[in-house]
Coordinates of C-alpha atoms in Angstrom, one line a residue:
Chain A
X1 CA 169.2 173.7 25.5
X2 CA 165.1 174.1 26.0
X3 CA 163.4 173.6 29.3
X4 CA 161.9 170.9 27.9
X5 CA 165.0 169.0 27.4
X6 CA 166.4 169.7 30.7
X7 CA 163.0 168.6 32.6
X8 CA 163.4 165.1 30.6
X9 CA 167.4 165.1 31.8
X10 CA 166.7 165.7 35.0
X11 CA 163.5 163.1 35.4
X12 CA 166.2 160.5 33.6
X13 CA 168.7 161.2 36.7
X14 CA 166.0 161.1 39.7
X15 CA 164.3 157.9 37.8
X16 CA 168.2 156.4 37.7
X17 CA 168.6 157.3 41.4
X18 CA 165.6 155.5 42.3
X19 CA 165.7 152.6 40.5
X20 CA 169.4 152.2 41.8
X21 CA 168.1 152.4 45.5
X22 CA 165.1 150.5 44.8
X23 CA 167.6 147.9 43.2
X24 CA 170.0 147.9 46.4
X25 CA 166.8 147.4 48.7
X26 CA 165.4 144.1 46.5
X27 CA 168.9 142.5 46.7
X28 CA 169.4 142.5 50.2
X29 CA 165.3 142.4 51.5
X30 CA 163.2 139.9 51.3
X31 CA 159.8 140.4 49.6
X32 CA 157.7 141.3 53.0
X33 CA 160.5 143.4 54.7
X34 CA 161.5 145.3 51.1
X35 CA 157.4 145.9 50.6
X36 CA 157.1 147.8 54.1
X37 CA 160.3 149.5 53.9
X38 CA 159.7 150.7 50.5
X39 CA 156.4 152.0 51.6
X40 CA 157.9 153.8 54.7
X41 CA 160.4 155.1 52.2
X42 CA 157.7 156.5 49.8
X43 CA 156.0 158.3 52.6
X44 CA 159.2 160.0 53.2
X45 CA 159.9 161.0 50.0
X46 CA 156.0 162.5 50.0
X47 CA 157.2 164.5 53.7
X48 CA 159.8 165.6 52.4
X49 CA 161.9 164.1 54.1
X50 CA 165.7 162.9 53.1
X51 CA 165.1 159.1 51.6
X52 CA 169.1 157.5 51.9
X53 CA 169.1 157.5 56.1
X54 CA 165.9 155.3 55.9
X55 CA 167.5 153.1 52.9
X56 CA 170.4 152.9 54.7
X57 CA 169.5 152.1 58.0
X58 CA 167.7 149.1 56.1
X59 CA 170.7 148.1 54.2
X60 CA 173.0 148.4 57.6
X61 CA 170.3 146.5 59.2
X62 CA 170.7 143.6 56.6
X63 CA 174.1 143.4 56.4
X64 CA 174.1 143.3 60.3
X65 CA 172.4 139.6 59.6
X66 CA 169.0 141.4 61.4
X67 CA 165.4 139.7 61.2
X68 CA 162.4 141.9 58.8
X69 CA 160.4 142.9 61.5
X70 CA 163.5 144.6 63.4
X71 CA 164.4 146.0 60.1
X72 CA 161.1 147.8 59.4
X73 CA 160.9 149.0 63.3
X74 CA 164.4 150.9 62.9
X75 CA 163.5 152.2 59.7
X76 CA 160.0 153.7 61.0
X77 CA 161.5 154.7 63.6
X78 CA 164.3 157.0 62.1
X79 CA 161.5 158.6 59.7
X80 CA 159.3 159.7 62.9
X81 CA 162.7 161.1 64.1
X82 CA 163.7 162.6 61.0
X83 CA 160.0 164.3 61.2
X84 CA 160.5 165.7 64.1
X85 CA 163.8 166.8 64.1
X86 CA 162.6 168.5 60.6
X87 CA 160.2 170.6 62.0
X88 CA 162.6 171.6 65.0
X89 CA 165.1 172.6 62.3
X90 CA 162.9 174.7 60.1
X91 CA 162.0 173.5 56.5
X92 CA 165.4 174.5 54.9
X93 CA 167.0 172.1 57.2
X94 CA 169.7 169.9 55.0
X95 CA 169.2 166.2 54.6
X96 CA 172.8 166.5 56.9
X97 CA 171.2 168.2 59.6
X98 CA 168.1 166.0 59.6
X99 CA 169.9 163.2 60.0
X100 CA 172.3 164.5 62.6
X101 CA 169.2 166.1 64.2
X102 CA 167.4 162.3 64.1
X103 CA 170.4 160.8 66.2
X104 CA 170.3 163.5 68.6
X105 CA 167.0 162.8 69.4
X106 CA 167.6 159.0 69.7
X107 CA 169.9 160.0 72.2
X108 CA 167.6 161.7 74.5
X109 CA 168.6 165.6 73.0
X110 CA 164.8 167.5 73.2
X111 CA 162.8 168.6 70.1
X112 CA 162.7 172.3 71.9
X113 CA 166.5 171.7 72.7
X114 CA 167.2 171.2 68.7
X115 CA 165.2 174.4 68.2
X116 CA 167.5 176.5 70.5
X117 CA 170.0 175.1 68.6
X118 CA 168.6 176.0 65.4
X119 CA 167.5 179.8 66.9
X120 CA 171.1 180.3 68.3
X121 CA 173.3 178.9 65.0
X122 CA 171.2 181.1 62.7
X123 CA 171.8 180.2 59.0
X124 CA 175.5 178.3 59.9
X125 CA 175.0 174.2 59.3
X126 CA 173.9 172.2 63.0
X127 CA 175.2 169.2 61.3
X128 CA 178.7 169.2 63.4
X129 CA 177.2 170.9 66.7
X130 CA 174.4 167.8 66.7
X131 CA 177.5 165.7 65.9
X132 CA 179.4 167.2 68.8
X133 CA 175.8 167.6 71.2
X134 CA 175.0 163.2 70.4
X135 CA 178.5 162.4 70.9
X136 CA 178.8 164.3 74.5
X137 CA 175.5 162.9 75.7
X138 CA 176.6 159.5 74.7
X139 CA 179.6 159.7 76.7
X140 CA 177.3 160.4 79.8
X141 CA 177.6 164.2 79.6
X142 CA 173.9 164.8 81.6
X143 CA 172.0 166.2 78.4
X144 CA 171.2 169.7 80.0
X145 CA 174.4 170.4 80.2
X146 CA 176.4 169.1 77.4
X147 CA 173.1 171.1 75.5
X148 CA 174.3 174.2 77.2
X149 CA 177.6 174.0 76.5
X150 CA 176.9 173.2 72.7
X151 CA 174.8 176.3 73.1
X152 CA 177.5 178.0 74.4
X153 CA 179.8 176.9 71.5
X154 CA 177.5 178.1 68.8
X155 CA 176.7 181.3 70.3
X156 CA 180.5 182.1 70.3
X157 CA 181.2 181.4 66.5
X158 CA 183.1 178.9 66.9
X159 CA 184.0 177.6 63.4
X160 CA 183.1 174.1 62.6
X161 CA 186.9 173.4 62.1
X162 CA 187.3 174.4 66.7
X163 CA 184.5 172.4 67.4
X164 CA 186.0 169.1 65.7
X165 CA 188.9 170.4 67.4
X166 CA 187.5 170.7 70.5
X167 CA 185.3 166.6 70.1
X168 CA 188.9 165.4 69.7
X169 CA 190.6 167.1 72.6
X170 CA 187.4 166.2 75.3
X171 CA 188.2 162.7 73.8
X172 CA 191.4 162.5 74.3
X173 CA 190.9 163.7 77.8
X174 CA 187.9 161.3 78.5
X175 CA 190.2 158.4 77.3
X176 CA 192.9 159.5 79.3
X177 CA 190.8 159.0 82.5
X178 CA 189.1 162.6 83.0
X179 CA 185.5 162.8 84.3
X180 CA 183.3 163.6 81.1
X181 CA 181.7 166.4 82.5
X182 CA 184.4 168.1 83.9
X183 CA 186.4 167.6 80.6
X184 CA 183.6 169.4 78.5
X185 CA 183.1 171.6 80.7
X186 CA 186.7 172.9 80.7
X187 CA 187.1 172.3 76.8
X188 CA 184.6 174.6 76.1
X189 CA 185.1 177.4 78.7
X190 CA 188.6 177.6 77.2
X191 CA 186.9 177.7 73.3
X192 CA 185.0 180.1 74.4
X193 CA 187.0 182.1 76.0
X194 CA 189.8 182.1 73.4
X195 CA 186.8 183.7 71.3
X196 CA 186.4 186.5 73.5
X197 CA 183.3 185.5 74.3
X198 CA 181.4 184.0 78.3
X199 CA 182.3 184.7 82.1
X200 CA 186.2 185.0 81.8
X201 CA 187.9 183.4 85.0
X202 CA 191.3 184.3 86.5
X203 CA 194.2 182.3 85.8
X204 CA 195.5 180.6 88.7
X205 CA 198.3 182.5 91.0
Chain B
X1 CA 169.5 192.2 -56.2
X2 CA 165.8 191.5 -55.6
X3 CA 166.0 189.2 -58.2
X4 CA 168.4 187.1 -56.7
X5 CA 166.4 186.3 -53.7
X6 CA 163.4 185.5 -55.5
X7 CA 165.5 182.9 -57.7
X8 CA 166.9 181.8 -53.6
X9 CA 163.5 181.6 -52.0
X10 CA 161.8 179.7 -55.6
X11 CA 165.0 177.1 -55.0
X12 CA 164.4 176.5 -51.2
X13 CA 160.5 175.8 -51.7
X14 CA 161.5 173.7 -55.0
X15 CA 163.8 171.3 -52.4
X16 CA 161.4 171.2 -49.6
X17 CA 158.6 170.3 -51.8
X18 CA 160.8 167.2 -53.1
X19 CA 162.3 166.1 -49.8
X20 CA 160.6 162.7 -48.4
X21 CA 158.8 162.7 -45.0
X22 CA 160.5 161.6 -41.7
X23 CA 159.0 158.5 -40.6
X24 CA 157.2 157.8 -37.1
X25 CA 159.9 155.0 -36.7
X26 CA 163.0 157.6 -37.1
X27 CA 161.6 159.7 -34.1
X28 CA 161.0 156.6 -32.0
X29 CA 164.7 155.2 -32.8
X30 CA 165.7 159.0 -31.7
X31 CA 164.2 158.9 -28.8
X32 CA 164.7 155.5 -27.6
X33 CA 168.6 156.3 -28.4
X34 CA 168.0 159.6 -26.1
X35 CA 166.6 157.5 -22.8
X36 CA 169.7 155.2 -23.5
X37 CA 171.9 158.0 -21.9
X38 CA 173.0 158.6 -17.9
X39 CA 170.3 160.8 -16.2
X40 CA 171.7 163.5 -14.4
X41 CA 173.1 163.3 -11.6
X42 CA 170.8 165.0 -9.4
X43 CA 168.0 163.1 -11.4
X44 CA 169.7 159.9 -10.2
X45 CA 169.3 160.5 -6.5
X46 CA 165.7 162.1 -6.8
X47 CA 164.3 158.7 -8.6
X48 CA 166.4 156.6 -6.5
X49 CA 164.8 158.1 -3.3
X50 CA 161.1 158.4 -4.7
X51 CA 161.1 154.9 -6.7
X52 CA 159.2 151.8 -4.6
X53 CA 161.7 148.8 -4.4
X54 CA 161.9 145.8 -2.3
X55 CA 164.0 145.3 0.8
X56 CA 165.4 142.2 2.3
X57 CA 166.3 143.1 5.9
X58 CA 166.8 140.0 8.0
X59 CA 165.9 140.2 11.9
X60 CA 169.6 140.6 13.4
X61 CA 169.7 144.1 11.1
X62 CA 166.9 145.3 13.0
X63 CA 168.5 144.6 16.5
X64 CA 171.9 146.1 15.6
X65 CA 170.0 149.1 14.7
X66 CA 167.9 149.3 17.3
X67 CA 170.9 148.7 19.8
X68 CA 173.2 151.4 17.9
X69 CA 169.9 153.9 18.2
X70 CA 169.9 153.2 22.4
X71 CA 173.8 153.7 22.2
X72 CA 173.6 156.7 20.7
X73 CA 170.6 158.2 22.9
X74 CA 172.2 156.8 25.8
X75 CA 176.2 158.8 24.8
X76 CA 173.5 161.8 23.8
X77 CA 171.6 162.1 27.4
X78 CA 174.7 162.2 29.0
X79 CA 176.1 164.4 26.8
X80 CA 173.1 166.7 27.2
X81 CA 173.0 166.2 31.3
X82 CA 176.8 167.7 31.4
X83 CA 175.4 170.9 28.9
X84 CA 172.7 171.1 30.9
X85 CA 175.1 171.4 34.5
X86 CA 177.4 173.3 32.4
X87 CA 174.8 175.5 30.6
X88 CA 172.6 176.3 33.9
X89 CA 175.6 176.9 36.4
X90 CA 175.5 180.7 36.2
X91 CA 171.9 181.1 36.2
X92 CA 171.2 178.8 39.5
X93 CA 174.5 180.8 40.9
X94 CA 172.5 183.9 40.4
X95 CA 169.0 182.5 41.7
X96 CA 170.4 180.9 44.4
X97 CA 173.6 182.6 45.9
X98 CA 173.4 180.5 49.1
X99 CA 173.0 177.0 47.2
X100 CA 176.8 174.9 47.1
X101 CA 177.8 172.9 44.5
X102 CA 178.1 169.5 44.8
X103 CA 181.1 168.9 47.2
X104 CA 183.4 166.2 46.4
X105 CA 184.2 163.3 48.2
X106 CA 187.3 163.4 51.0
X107 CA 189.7 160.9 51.7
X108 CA 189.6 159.7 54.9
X109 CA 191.7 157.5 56.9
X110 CA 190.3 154.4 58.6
X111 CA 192.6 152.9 61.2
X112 CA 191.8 149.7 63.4
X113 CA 194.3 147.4 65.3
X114 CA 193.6 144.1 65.4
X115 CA 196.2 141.4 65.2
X116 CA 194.4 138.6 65.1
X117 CA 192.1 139.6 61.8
X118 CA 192.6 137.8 58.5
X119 CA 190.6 140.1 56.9
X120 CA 189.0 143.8 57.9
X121 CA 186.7 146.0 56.5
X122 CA 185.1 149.4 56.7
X123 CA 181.2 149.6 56.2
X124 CA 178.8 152.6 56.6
X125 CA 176.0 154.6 55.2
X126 CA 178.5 155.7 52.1
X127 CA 179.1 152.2 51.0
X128 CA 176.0 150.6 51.7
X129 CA 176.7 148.5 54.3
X130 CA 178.9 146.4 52.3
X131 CA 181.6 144.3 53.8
X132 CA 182.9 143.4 50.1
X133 CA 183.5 146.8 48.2
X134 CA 186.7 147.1 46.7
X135 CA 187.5 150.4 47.9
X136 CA 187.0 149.9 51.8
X137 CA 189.1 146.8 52.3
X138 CA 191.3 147.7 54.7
X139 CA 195.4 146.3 54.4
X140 CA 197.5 144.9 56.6
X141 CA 200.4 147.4 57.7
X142 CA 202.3 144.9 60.4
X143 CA 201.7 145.0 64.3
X144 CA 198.3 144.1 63.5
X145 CA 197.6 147.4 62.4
X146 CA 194.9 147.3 59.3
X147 CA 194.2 150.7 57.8
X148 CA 192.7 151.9 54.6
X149 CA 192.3 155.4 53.1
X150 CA 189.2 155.6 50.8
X151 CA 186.5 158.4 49.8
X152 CA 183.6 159.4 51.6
X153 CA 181.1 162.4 50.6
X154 CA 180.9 165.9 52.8
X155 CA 178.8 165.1 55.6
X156 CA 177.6 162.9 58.6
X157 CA 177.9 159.6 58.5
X158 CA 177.9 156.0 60.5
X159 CA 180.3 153.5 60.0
X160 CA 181.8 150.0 61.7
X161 CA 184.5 147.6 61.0
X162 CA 183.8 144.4 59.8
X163 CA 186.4 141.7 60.9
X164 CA 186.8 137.9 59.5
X165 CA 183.6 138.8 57.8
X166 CA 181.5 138.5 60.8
X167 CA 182.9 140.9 63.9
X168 CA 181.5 144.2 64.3
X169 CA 183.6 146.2 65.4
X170 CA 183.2 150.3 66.3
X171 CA 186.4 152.3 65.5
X172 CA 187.8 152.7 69.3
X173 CA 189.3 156.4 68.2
X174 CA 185.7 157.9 67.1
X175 CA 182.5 158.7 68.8
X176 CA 180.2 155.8 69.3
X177 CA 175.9 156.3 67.7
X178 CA 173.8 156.2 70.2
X179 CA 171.5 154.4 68.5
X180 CA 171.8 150.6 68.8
X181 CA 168.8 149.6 66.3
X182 CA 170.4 146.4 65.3
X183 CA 172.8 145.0 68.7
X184 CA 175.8 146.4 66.9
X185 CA 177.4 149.5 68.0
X186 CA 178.4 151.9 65.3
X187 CA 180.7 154.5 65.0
X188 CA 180.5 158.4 64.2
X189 CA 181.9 160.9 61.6
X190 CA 181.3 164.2 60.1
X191 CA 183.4 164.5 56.9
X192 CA 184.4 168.6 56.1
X193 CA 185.6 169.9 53.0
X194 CA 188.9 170.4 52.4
X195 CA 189.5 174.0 52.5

């Protein structure tokens, strides 16, 4: 098989993709809203930037029954994020981590916050820990900290398989009444620990 | 002895000298008689293939072909795409050590309880946002509890229920998006790999 052959094959799939997407976008937009989302969508694709968060948001916004103009404002708005949280991440970022990295921004997490992360997690994926970060700061964990203790996590290596085990337990403890902070707080002391790993505290007498 | 063969060659030029001449219509007759005959074989084909004729083709002909030619380029590029993947596995293993295939999609559990639903859905970013795909309609177990089990690729995703068609609702036992583009919560998942 010449690289000629494979170049055409692989134009055929990306044109296919497109189209398809493209296709999704014109049944559910109308004509004004699909031309400006299509255009956001285009500059993302020039910026590098992963193109099926921004196609998606639009199609979740239409389905959610919302009006154009909110549909092109969410749409901008995650490919500003997804910029930023791009160059936080480093250019190999994956599209995963981009988009993980978007929503912890739209929760309040700090671009130089994402690159700690990113400095501290080395080549291991940030999609989970960002998961993990965006879902402590949106049950009122005060960002500092719930960034810390992410921080913390990361710096243990803790596999990705403990820190879904450890999103479940704070959970189970925040819906069975426990203060949010405390609960990550203690979670994570106890995953880190159990790595051998942080200030180690006494056991209670 | 030399004798004889004068007496044999004065004979032989004796007869020729009487014999009549063939006529011009004898050799035509011969050779008319010859052309008469089956080419070759390999003749056959030759002139058949070289020889102008006429050709009746009506218009439906031409579409049939041209739709058997797309079939067949169609079957052919897909053909070629799986070569290709096949083909260039070991050299983008070598080039890019770090670089994972393609990770298939997980089956994951979606759970809701709601007793009073006729109807409940799961929608996200892997199934476009649509309340009507087969695969994400959830069933009714008794007690009110609807679940549905359905693939979703590696990775982060947001995702809602969508009861009677027109209640969003987030899935109580997962973490909640923080963003609230549209006045619907949603809720939060990152799908692993199976290991």
């Amino acid at each position: 098989m010449n690289r000629g052959v494979q170049i055409v094959v692989g134009l055929l799939c990306v044109a296919r993709t497109v189209f398809a997407q493209d296709a999704r976008l014109s049944a559910r937009l109308d004509k004004p809203t699909l031309t400006a989302v299509t255009a956001i969508v285009d500059s993302a694709r020039i910026s590098k930037l992963p193109t099926a968060p921004l196609i998606d948001k639009a199609l979740e916004g239409a389905a959610k029954g919302s009006d154009g103009q909110n549909i092109i404002t969410a749409v901008h708005q995650l490919s500003v994020r997804m910029g930023s949280a791009k160059r936080a991440l480093a250019s190999n970022a994956t599209p995963d981590e981009i988009n993980a990295a978007a929503s912890a921004l739209d929760a309040g997490i700090s671009v130089r916050d994402l690159a700690r992360l990113r400095a501290a997690a080395g080549k291991r994926s940030l999609t989970l820990p960002l998961a993990v970060l965006t879902d402590l700061v949106g049950e009122k964990v005060p960002i500092p900290t719930a960034t810390n203790l992410v921080l913390q996590l990361v710096r243990s290596g803790v596999k990705d398989a403990e820190l879904a085990m450890f999103q479940r337990n704070f959970r189970a403890d925040v819906d069975h009444g426990a203060d949010p902070t405390v609960a990550a707080t203690t979670r994570a002391r106890g995953f880190v620990v159990a790595r051998g790993g942080g200030a180690t505290t006494k056991p209670p007498e | 002895m030399h004798d004889n063969d004068g007496i044999m060659k004065e004979i032989a030029r004796a007869l020729r000298a009487h014999r009549p001449p063939v006529s011009a219509s004898f050799d035509e007759r011969v050779m008319s008689a010859v052309r008469r005959l089956p080419p070759h074989s390999r003749f056959r084909l030759w002139s058949r293939l070289t020889t102008p004729r006429t050709v009746t083709v009506i218009p439906l002909s031409w579409g049939l072909l041209a739709a058997s030619v797309a079939l067949f380029a169609v079957i052919g590029v897909a053909r070629a795409f799986d070569d290709v993947q096949i083909a260039t596995k070991p050299m983008i293993t070598a080039l890019f050590p770090n670089a994972r295939a393609p990770q298939p999609p997980q089956r994951v559990q979606f759970v809701l309880v709601a007793p009073d639903a006729k109807k409940v859905a799961v929608v996200g970013d892997f199934n476009g946002w649509d309340a009507d795909h087969a695969s994400y309609q959830a069933q009714h177990r008794g007690g009110g509890v609807w679940s549905v089990t359905a693939p979703v690729p590696v990775g982060h995703h947001r995702y809602s229920f969508v009861v009677d068609d027109s209640l969003w609702v987030a899935d109580p036992t997962a973490p909640r998006v923080v963003d609230n583009d549209f006045g619907v919560a949603n809720s939060a998942m990152v799908v692993q790999e199976q290991k």
